[in-house]
Coordinates of C-alpha atoms and ligand atoms in Angstrom, one line a residue:
X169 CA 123.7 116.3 100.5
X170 CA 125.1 116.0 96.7
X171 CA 124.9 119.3 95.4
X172 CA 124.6 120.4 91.8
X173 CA 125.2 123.5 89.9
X174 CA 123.2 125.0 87.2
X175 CA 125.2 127.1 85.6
X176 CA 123.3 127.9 82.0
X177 CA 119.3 128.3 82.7
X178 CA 117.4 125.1 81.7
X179 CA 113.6 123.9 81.8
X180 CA 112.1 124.6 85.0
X181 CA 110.7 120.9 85.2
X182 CA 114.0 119.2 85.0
X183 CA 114.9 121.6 88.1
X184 CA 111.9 120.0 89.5
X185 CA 112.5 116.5 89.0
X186 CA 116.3 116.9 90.1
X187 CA 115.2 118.4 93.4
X188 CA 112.2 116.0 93.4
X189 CA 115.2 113.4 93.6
X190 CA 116.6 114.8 96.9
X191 CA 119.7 117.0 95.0
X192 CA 120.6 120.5 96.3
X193 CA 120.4 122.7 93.5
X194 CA 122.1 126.0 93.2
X195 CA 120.8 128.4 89.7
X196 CA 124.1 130.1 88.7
X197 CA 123.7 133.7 88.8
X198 CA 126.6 134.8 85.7
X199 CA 126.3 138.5 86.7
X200 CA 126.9 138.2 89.9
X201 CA 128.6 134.9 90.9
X202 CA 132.2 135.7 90.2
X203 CA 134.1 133.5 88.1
X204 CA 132.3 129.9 88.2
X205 CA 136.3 128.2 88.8
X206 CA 136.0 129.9 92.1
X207 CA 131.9 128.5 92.5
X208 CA 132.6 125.5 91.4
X209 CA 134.4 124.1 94.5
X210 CA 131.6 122.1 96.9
X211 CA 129.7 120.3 94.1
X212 CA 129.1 117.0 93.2
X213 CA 127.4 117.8 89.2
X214 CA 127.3 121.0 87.0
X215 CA 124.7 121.2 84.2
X216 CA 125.7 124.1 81.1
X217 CA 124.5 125.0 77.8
X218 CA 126.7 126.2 75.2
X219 CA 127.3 129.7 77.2
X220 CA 129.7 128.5 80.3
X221 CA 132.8 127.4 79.4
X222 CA 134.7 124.4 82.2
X223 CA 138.2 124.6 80.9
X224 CA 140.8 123.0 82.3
X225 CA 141.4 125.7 84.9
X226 CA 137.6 125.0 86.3
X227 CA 138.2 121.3 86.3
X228 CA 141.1 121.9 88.3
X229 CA 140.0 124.0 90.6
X230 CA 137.6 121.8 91.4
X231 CA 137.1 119.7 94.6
X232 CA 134.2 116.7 94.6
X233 CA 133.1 117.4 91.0
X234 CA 132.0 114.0 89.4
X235 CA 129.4 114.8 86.6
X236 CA 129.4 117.6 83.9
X237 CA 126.1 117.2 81.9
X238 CA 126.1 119.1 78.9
X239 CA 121.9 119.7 78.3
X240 CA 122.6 120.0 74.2
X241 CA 124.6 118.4 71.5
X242 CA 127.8 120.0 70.8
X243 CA 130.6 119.3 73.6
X244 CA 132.9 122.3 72.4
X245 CA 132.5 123.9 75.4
X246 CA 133.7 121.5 78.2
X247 CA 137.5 120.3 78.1
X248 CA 137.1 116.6 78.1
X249 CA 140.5 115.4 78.9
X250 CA 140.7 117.5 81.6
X251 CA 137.8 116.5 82.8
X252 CA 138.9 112.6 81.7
X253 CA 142.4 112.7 83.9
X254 CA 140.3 113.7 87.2
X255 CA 137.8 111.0 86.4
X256 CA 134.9 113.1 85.9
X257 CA 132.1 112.0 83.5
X258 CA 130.9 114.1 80.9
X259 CA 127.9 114.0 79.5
X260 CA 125.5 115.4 76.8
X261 CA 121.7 114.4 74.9
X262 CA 122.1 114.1 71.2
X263 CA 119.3 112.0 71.6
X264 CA 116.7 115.2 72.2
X265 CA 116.2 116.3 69.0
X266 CA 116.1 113.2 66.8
X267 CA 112.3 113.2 66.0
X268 CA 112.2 116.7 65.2
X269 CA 115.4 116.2 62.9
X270 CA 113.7 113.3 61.3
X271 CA 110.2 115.1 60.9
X272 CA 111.9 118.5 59.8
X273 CA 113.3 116.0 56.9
X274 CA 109.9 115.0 55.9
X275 CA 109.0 118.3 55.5
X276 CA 111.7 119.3 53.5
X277 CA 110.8 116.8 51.3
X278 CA 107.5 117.0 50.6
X279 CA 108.2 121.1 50.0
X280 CA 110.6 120.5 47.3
X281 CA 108.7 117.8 46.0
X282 CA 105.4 120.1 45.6
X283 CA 107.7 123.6 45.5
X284 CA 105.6 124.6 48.8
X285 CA 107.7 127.3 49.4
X286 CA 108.1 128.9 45.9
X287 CA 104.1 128.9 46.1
X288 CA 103.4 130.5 49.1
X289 CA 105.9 133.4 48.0
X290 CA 104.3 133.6 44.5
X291 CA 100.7 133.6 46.0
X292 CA 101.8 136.9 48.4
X293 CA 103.3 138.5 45.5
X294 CA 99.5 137.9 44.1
X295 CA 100.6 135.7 41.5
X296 CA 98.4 132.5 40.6
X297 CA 101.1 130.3 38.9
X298 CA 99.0 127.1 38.8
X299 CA 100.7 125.7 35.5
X300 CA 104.2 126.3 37.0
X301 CA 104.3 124.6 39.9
X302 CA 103.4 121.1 39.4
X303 CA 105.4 118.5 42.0
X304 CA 106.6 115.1 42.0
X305 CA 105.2 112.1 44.7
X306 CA 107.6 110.3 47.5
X307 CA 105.3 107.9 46.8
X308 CA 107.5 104.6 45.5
X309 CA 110.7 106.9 45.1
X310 CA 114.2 106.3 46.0
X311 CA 115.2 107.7 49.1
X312 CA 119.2 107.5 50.0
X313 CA 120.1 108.4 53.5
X314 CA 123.7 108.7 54.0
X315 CA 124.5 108.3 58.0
X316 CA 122.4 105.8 59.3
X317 CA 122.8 106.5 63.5
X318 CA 120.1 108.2 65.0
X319 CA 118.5 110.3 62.8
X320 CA 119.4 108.5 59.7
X321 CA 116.8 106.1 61.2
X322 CA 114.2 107.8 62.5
X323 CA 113.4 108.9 58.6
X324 CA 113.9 105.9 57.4
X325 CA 111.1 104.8 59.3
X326 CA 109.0 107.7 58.1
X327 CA 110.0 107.4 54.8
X328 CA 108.8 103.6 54.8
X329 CA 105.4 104.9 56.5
X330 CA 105.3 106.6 52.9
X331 CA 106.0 103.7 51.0
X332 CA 109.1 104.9 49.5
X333 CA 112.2 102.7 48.7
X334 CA 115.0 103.2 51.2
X335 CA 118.9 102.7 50.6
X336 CA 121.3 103.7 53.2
X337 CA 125.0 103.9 53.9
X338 CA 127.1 104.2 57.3
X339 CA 131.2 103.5 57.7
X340 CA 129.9 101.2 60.8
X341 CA 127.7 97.5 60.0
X342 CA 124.6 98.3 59.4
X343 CA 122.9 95.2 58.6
X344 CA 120.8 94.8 61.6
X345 CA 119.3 98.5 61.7
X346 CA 118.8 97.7 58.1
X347 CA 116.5 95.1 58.6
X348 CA 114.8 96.4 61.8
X349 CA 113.8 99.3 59.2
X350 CA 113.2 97.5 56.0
X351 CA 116.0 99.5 54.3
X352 CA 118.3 98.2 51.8
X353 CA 122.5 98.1 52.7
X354 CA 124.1 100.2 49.6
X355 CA 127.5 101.8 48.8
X356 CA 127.7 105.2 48.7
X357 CA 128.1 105.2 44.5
X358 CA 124.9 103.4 44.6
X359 CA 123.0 106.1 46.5
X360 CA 124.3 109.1 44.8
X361 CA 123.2 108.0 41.6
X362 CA 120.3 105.7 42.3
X363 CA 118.4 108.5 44.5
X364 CA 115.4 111.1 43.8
X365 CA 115.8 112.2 47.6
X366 CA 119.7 112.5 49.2
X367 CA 119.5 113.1 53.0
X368 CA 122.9 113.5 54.7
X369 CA 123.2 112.4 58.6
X370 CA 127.2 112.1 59.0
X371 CA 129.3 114.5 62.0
X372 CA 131.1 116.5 60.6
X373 CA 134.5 115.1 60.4
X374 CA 137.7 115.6 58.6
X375 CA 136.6 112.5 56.4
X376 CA 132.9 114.1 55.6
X377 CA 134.3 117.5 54.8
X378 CA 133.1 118.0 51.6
X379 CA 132.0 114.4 50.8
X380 CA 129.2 115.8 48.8
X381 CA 131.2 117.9 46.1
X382 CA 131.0 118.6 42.3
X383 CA 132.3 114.4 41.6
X384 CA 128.9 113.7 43.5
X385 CA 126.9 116.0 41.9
X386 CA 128.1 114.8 38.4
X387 CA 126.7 111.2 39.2
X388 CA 123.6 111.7 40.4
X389 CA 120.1 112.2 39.0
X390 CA 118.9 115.6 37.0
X391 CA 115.8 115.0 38.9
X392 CA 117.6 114.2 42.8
X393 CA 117.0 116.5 45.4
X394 CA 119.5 116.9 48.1
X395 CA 118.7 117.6 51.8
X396 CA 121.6 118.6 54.5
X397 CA 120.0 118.8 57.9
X398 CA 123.4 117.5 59.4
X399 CA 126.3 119.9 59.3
X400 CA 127.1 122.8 56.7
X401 CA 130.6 121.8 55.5
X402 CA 129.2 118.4 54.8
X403 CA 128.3 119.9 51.6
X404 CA 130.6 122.0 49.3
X405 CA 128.2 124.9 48.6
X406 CA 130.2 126.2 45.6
X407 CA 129.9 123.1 44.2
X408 CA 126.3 122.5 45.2
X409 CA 125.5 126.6 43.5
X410 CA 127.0 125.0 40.5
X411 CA 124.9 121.8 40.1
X412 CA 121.7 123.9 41.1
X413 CA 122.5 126.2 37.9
X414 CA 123.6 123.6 35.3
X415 CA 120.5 121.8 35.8
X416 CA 122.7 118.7 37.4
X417 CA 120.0 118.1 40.3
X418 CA 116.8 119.6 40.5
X419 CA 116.7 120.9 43.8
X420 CA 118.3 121.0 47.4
X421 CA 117.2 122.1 51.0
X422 CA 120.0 123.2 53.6
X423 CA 118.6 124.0 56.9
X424 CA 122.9 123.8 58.1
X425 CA 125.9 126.1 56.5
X426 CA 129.3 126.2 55.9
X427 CA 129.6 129.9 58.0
X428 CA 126.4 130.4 59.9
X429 CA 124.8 133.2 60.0
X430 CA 125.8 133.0 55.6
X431 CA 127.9 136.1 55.0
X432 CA 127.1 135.7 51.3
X433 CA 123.6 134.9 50.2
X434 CA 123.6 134.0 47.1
X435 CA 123.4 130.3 47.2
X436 CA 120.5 131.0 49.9
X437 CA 118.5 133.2 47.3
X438 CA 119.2 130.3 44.5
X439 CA 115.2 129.5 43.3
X440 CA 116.1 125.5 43.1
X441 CA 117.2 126.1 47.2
X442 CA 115.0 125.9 49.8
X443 CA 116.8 127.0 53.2
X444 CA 116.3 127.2 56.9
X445 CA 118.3 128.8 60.0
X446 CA 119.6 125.8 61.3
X447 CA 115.9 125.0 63.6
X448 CA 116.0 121.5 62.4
X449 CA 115.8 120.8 66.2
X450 CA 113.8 123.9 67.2
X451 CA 110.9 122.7 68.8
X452 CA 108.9 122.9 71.8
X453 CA 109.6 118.9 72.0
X454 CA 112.9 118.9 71.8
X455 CA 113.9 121.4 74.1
X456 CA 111.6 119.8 77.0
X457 CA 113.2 116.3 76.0
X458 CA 116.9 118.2 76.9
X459 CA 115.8 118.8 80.1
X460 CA 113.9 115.6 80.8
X461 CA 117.1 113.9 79.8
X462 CA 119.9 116.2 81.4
X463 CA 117.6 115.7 84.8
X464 CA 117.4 112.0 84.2
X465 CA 121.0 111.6 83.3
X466 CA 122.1 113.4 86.2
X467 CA 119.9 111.6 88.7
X468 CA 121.6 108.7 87.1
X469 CA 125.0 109.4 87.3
X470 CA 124.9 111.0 91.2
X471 CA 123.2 108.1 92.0
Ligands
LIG263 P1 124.6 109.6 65.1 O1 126.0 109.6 65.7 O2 123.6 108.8 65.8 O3 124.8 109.1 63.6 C1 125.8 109.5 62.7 C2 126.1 108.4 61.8 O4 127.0 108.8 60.8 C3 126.8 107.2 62.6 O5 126.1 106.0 62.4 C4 128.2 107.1 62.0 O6 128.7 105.8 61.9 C5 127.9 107.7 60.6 N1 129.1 108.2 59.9 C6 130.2 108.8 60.4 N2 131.1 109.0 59.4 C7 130.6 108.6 58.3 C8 131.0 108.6 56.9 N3 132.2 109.1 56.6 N4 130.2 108.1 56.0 C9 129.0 107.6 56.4 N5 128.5 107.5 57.6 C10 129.3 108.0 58.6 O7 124.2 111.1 64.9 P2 122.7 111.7 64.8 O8 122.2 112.1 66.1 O9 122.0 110.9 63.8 O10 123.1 113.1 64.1 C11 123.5 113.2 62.7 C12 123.9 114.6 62.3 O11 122.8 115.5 62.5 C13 125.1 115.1 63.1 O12 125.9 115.8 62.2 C14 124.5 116.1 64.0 O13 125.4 117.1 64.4 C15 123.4 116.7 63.1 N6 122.3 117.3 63.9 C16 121.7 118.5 63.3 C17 120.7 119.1 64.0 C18 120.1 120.4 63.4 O14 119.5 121.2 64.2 N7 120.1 120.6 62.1 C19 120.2 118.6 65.2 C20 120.8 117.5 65.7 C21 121.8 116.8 65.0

């Protein structure tokens, strides 16, 4: 019987459908299992989170492992070239969350377009500040999405829905997914200063450290608003405090940061910044779609 271990709790349906496909699964008990390089031994796949670590010394100590899904993005926690030199396949879902990336876009939009957030905190405080907080439309505005994988896609197609004008820029050819979405092909000069809306979608990379920084800021529009849903880092955030006070963009919306939880606020307080904990992918969606698709990859991969 191939035998999988569960060592980070997951959905209880994609426990289902992997037992429903004839695999013997074992829940990892932390607290009580002993070290997992010592569990390990006997099984075919093991499924974490971010909270068990397979270093090298698991991977090694391991006997007729094959798979390691990682249910989640972010592969910090499993040493692939370990796991490459025993021919073990690792695998992860970045695919999960796209919608609710894309839609958590949309809304960042539209509330720093219509200042949803400053309202809602002036109404509590039982102020009525009609007069000061007139918006902007999307409608037939200039939307530049920088990173145009996944994500970058997914509002692009939203974005269309809403009739706005769509540039995008990616270091791969994007000339097909350009078309499929009815978005136009542009440098990256041309979107930082031909954009009301800036959405970044890069990884954060040694080459997208900082790309956004006080050259950027300088070109674009008094009236752009910025939105980071990708990485913190991505952005400089001194730079980005500066350009929020001199009046060099109007607005921006972080829901990623350079050190999260922030250790100082005071970009988070700015009144032109609209910010979130990093739940861009928090939903009830989402986390169902990680286990649909850690079961489903598993299934595949045992197979
Ligand atoms: P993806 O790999 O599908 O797309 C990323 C794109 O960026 C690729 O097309 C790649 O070619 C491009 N790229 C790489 N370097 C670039 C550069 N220097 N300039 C321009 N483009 C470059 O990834 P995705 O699933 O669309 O995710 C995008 C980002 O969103 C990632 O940083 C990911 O970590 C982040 N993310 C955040 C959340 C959240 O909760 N806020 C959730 C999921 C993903």
């Amino acid at each position: 019987m191939v035998r999988v271990l569960i060592a980070d709790p997951i959905a209880e349906s994609a426990i289902r459908k992997m037992k429903d496909a004839g695999l013997d699964i074992v829940l990892r008990d932390a607290s009580s299992d002993g070290p997992i390089k010592d569990q390990i031994k006997g099984f075919d796949g093991v499924v974490v989170r971010s909270a068990t670590k397979i270093t090298r010394e698991v991977i090694e100590s391991s006997d007729t492992l094959k798979v390691i899904v990682r249910a989640g993005v972010g592969l910090d926690n499993v040493d692939q070239e370990a796991a490459k030199e025993k021919g073990i396949t690792v695998m992860n879902t970045p695919e999960a969350p796209t919608v609710s990336v894309a839609e958590m876009v949309l809304s960042l939009m539209f509330a720093l377009s219509r200042n949803i957030t400053r309202a809602d905190s002036s109404m509590k405080d039982e102020r009525w500040e009609k007069k000061k907080l007139a918006g902007t439309e999307l409608w037939q505005k200039t939307l530049g999405i920088i990173g145009f994988g996944r994500i970058g896609q997914e509002v692009a197609k939203r974005a269309k829905a809403l009739e706005m004008n769509v540039l995008a820029y990616d270091v791969v050819d994007i000339t097909e997914a350009c078309r499929t979405y009815g978005t136009q092909k542009a440098s990256i000069d041309d979107i930082i200063s031909k954009s009301d809306y800036i959405s970044l979608h890069v990884p954060l990379l040694p080459q997208t450290k900082g790309m956004i920084g006080s050259a950027e800021f300088e070109k674009m529009k008094p009236t752009a608003f910025l939105i980071n849903t990708s990485r913190g880092g991505v952005v400089d955030e001194a730079a980005l405090v500066e350009a929020l006070d001199s009046g060099k963009i109007a607005g921006a919306a972080l829901d990623v940061f350079e050190t999260e939880p922030p250790t100082d606020w005071s970009l988070i307080k700015h009144p032109k910044l609209i910010a979130t904990p990093h739940i861009a992918s928090s939903t009830t969606e989402a986390q169902a779609r990680v286990g649909d698709l850690t079961a489903s990859k598993l299934i595949e991969a045992l197979k």
